[in-house]
PDB file of C-alpha atoms in Angstrom:
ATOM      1  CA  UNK A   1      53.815 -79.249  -6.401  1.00 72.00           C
ATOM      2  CA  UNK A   2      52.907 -80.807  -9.610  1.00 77.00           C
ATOM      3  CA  UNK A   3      52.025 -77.052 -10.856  1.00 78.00           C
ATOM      4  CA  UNK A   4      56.035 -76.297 -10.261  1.00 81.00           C
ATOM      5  CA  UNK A   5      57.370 -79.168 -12.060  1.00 82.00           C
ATOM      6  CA  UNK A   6      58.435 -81.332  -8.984  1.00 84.00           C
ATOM      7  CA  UNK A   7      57.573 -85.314  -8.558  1.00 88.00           C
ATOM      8  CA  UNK A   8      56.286 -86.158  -5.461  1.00 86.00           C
ATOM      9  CA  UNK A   9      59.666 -87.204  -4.229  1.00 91.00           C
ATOM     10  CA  UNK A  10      61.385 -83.846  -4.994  1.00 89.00           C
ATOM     11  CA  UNK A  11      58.921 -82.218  -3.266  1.00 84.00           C
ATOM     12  CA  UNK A  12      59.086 -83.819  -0.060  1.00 89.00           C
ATOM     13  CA  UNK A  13      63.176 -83.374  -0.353  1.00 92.00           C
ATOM     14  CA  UNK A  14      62.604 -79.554  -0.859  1.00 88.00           C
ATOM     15  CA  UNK A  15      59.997 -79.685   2.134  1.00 85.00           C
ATOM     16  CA  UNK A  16      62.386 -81.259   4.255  1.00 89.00           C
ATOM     17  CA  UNK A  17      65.167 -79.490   3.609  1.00 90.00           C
ATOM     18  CA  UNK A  18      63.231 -76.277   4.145  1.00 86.00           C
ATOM     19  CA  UNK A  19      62.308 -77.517   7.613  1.00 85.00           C
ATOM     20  CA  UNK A  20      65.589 -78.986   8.607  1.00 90.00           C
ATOM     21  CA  UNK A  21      67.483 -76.194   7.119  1.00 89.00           C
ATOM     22  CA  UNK A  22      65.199 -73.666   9.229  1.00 85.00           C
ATOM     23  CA  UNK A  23      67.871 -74.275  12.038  1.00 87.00           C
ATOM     24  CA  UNK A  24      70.973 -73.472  10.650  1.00 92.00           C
ATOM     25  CA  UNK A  25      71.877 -69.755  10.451  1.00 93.00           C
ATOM     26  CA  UNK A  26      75.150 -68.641   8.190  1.00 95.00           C
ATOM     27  CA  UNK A  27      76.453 -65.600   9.220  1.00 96.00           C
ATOM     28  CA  UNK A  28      77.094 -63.133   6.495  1.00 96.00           C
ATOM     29  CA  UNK A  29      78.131 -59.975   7.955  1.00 94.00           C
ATOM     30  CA  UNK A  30      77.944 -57.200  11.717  1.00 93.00           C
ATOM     31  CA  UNK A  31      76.409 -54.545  11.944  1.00 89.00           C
ATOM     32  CA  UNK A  32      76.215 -51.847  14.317  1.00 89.00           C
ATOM     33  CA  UNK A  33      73.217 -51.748  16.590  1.00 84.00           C
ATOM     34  CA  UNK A  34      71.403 -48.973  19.362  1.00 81.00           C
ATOM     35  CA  UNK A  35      70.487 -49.735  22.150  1.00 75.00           C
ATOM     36  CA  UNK A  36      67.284 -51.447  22.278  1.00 67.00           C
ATOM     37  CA  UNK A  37      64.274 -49.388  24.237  1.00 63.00           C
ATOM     38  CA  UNK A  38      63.720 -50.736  27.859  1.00 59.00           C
ATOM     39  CA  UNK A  39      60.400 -52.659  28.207  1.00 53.00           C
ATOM     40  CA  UNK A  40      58.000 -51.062  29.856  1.00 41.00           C
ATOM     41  CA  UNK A  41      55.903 -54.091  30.388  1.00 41.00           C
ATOM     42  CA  UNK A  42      58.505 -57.128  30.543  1.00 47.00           C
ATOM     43  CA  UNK A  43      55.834 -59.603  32.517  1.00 44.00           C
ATOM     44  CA  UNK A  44      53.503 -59.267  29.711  1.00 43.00           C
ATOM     45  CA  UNK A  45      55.969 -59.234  26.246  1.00 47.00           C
ATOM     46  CA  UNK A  46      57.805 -62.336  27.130  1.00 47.00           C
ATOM     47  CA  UNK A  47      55.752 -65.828  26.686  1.00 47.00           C
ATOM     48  CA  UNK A  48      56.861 -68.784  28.776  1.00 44.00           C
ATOM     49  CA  UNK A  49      58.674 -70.727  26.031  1.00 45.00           C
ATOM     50  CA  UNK A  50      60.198 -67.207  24.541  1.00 49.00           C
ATOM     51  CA  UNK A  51      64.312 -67.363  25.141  1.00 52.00           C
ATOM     52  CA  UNK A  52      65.186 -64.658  27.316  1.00 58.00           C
ATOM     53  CA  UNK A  53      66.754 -61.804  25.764  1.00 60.00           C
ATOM     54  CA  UNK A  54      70.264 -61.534  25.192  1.00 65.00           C
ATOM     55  CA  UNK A  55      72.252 -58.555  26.428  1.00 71.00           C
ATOM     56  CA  UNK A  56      73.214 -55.664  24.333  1.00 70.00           C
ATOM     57  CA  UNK A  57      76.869 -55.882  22.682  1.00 79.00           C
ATOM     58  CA  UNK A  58      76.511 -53.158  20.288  1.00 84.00           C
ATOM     59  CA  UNK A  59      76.386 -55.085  17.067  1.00 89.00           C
ATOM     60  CA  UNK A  60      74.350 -57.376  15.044  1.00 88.00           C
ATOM     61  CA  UNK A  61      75.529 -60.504  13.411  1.00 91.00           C
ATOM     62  CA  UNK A  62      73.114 -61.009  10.495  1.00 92.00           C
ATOM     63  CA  UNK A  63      72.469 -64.333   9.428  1.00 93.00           C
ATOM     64  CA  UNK A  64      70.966 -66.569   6.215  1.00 94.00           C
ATOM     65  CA  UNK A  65      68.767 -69.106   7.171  1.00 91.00           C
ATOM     66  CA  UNK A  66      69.339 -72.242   5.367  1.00 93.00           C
ATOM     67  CA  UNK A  67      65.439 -73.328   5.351  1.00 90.00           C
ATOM     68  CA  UNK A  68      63.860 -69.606   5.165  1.00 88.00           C
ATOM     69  CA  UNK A  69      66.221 -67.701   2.784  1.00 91.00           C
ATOM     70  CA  UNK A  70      68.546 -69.517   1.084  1.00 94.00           C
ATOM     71  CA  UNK A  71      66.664 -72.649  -0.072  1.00 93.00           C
ATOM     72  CA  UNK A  72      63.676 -70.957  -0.972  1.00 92.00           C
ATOM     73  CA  UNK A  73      66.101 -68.483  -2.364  1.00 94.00           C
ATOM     74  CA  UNK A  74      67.742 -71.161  -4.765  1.00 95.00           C
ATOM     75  CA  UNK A  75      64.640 -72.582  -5.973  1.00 94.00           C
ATOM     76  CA  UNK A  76      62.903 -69.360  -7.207  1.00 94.00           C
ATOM     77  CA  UNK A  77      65.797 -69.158  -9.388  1.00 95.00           C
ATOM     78  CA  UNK A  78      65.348 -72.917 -10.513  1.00 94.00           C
ATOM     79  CA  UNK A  79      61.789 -71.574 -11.419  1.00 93.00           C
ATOM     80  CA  UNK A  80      63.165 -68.850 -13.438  1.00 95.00           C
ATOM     81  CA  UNK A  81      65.947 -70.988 -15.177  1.00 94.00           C
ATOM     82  CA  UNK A  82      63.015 -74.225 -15.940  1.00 93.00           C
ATOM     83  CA  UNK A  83      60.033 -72.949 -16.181  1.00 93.00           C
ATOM     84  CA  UNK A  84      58.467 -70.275 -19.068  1.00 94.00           C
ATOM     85  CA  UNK A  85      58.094 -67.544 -16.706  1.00 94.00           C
ATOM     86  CA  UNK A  86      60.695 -64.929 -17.801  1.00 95.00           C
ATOM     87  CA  UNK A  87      63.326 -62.814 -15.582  1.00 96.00           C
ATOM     88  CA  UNK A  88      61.799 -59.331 -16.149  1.00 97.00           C
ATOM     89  CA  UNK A  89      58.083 -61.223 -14.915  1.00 97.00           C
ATOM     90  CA  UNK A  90      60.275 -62.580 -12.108  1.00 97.00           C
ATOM     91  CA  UNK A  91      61.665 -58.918 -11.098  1.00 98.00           C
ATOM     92  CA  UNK A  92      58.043 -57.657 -11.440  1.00 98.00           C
ATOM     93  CA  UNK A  93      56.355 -59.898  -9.338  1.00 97.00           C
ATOM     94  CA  UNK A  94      59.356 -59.858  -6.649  1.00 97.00           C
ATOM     95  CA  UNK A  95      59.258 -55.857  -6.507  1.00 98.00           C
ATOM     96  CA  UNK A  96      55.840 -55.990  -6.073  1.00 98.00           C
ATOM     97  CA  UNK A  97      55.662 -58.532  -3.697  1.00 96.00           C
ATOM     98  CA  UNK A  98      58.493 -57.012  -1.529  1.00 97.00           C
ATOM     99  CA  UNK A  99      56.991 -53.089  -1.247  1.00 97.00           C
ATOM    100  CA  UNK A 100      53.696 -55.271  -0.091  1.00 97.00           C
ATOM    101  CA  UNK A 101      55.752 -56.880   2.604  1.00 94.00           C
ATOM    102  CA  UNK A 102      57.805 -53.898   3.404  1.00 96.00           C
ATOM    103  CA  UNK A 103      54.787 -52.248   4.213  1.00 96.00           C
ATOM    104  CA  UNK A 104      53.261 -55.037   5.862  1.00 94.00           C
ATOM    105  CA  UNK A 105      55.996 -56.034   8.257  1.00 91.00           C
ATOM    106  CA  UNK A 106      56.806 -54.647  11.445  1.00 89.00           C
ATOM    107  CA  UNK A 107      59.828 -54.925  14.098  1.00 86.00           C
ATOM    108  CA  UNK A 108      58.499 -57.346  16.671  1.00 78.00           C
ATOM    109  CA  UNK A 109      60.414 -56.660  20.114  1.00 69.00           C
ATOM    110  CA  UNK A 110      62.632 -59.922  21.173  1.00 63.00           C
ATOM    111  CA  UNK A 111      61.268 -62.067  17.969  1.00 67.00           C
ATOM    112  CA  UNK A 112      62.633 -59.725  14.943  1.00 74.00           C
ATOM    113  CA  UNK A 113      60.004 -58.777  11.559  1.00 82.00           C
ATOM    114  CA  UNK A 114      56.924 -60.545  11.295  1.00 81.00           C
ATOM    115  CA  UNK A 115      53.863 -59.516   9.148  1.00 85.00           C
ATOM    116  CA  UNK A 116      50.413 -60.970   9.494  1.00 86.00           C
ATOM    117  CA  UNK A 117      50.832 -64.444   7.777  1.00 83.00           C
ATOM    118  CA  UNK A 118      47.972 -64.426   4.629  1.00 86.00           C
ATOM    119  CA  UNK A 119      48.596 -60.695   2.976  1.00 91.00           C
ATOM    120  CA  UNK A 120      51.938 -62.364   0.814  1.00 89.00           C
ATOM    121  CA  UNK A 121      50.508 -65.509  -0.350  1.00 90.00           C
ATOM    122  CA  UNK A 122      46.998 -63.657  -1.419  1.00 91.00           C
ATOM    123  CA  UNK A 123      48.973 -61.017  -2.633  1.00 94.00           C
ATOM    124  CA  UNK A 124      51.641 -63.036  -4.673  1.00 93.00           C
ATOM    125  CA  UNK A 125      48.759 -65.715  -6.203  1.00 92.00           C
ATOM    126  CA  UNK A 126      46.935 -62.683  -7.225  1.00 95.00           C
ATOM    127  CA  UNK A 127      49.812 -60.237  -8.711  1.00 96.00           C
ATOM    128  CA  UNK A 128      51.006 -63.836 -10.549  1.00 95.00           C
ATOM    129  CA  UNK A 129      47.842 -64.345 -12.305  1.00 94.00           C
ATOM    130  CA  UNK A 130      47.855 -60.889 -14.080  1.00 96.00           C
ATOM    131  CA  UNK A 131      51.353 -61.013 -14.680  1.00 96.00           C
ATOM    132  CA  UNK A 132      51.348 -64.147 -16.390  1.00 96.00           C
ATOM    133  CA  UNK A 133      47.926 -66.200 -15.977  1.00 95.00           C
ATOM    134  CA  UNK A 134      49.537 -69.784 -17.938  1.00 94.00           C
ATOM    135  CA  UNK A 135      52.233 -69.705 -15.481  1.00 93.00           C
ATOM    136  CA  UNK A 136      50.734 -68.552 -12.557  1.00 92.00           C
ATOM    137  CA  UNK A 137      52.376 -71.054 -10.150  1.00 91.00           C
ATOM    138  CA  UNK A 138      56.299 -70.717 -10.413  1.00 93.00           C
ATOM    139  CA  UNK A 139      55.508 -67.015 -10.418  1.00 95.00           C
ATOM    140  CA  UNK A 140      53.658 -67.005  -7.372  1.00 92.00           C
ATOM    141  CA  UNK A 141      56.396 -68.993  -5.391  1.00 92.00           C
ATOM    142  CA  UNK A 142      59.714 -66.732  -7.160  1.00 94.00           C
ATOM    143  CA  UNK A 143      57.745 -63.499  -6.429  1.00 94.00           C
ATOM    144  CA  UNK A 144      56.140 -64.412  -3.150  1.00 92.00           C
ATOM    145  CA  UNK A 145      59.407 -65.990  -1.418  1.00 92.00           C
ATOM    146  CA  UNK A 146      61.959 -63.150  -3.294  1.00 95.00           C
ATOM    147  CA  UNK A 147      59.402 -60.806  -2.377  1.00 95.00           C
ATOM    148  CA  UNK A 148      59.201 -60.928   1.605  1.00 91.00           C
ATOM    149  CA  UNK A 149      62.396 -61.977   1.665  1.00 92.00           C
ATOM    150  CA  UNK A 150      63.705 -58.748   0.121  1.00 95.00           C
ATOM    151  CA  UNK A 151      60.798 -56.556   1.336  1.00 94.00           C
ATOM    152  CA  UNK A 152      60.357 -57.961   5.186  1.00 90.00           C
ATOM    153  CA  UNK A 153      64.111 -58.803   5.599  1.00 89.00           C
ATOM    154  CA  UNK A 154      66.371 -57.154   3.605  1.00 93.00           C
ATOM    155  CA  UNK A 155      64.698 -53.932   3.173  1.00 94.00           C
ATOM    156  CA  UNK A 156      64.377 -53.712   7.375  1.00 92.00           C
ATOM    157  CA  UNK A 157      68.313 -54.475   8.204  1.00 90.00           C
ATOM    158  CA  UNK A 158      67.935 -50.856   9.984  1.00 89.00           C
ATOM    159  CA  UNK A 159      65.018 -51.681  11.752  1.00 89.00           C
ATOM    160  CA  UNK A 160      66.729 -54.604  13.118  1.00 86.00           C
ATOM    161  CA  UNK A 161      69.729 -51.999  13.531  1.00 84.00           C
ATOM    162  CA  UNK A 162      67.357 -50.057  15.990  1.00 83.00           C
ATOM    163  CA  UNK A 163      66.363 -53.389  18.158  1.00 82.00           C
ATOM    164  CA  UNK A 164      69.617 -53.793  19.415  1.00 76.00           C
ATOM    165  CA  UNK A 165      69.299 -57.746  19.017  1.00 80.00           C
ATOM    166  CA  UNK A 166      72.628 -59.175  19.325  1.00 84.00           C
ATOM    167  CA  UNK A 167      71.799 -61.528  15.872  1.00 85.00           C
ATOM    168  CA  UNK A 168      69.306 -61.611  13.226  1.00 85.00           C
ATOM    169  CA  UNK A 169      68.587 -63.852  10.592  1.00 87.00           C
ATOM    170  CA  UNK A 170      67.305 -63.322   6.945  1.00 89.00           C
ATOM    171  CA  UNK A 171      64.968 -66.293   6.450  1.00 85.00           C
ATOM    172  CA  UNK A 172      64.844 -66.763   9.560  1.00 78.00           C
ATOM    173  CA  UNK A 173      62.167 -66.906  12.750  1.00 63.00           C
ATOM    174  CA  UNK A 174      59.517 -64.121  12.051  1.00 55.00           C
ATOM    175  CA  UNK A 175      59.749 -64.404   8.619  1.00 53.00           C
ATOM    176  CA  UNK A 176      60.686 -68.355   7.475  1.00 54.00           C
ATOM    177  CA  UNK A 177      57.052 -68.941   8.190  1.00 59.00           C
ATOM    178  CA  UNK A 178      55.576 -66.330   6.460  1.00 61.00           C
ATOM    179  CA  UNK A 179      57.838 -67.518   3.335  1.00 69.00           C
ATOM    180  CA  UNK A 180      57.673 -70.932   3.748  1.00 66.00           C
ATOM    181  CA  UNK A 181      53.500 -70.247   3.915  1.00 69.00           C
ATOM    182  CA  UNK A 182      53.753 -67.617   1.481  1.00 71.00           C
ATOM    183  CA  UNK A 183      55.367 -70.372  -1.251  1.00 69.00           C
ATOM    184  CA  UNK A 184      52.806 -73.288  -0.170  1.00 69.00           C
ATOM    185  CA  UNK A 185      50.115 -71.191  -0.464  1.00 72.00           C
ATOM    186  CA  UNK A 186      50.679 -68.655  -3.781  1.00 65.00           C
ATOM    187  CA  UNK A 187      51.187 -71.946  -5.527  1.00 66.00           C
ATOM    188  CA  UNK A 188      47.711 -73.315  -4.459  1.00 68.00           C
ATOM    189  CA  UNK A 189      45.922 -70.236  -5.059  1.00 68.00           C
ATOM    190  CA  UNK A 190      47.198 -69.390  -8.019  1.00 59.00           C
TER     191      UNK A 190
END
């Protein structure tokens, strides 16, 4: 954390409030939703501490996780305001990063997007050191958080459309931990 700017005791607020905040969903907006597909195997897709699924209401309330989207969210632009990495670095990185995890994530029947957990971190510490080598850090973090956030969340809302879920959360299950690993790790790597 000392390779982002942040004393010890910042760090351990931002950690916290990441992990705290990974429970509390605001909803932003509905949106229409088909039918999800029946399960042809429901014995063997549902593990024994899994919720049981919902029934179908015909929309989606999409949600912002606190702890997955929006604090994560807030802090990449922190990066970009106090640190030397510039905006147009920023937008490279977090385009980048986001057509990785776009392509990387899949709809995951009664959990939501996930992707497998190490291609964003590897991907963002790597894409930040040839963007900008000096500042390798803060880039890794803005670009790998933006990134899956935009690519694995934002860029699937009609995925999640197709599910039939009655809510889904930017940020949130399936995709706060590849964020919140994404973030820990870049920064490490790069």
């Amino acid at each position: 954390f000392d390779k982002l700017g942040l004393s010890s005791a910042s760090a351990i607020t931002l950690l916290l409030a990441s992990l705290i905040g990974s429970g509390i969903n605001l909803p932003l907006f509905t949106l229409r939703s088909e039918e999800p597909p029946r399960d042809i195997f429901p014995l063997l897709s549902r593990g024994l501490l899994r919720v049981p699924p919902q029934p179908f209401t015909g929309t989606t309330l999409i949600t912002l996780n606190v702890g997955g989207g929006l604090i994560p969210g807030a802090f990449s632009l922190y990066l970009v305001v106090h640190t030397p990495i510039t905006i147009m670095e920023a937008l490279l990185a977090t385009v980048m990063l986001a057509g990785i995890s776009y392509a990387a994530s899949r709809p995951i029947a009664d959990i939501g997007i996930g992707m497998p957990m190490l291609i964003a971190p590897l991907c963002a510490a790597l894409i930040a050191l040839l963007i900008n080598p000096e500042h390798s850090a803060p880039l890794a973090y803005t670009g790998g958080t933006l990134g899956v956030l935009l690519g694995a969340d934002v860029l699937r809302l009609n995925d999640i459309r197709m599910m039939g879920v009655p809510t889904a959360s930017i940020g949130g299950v399936g995709t706060f931990d590849g964020i919140f690993v994404t973030g820990v790790i870049a920064v490490l790597l790069a």
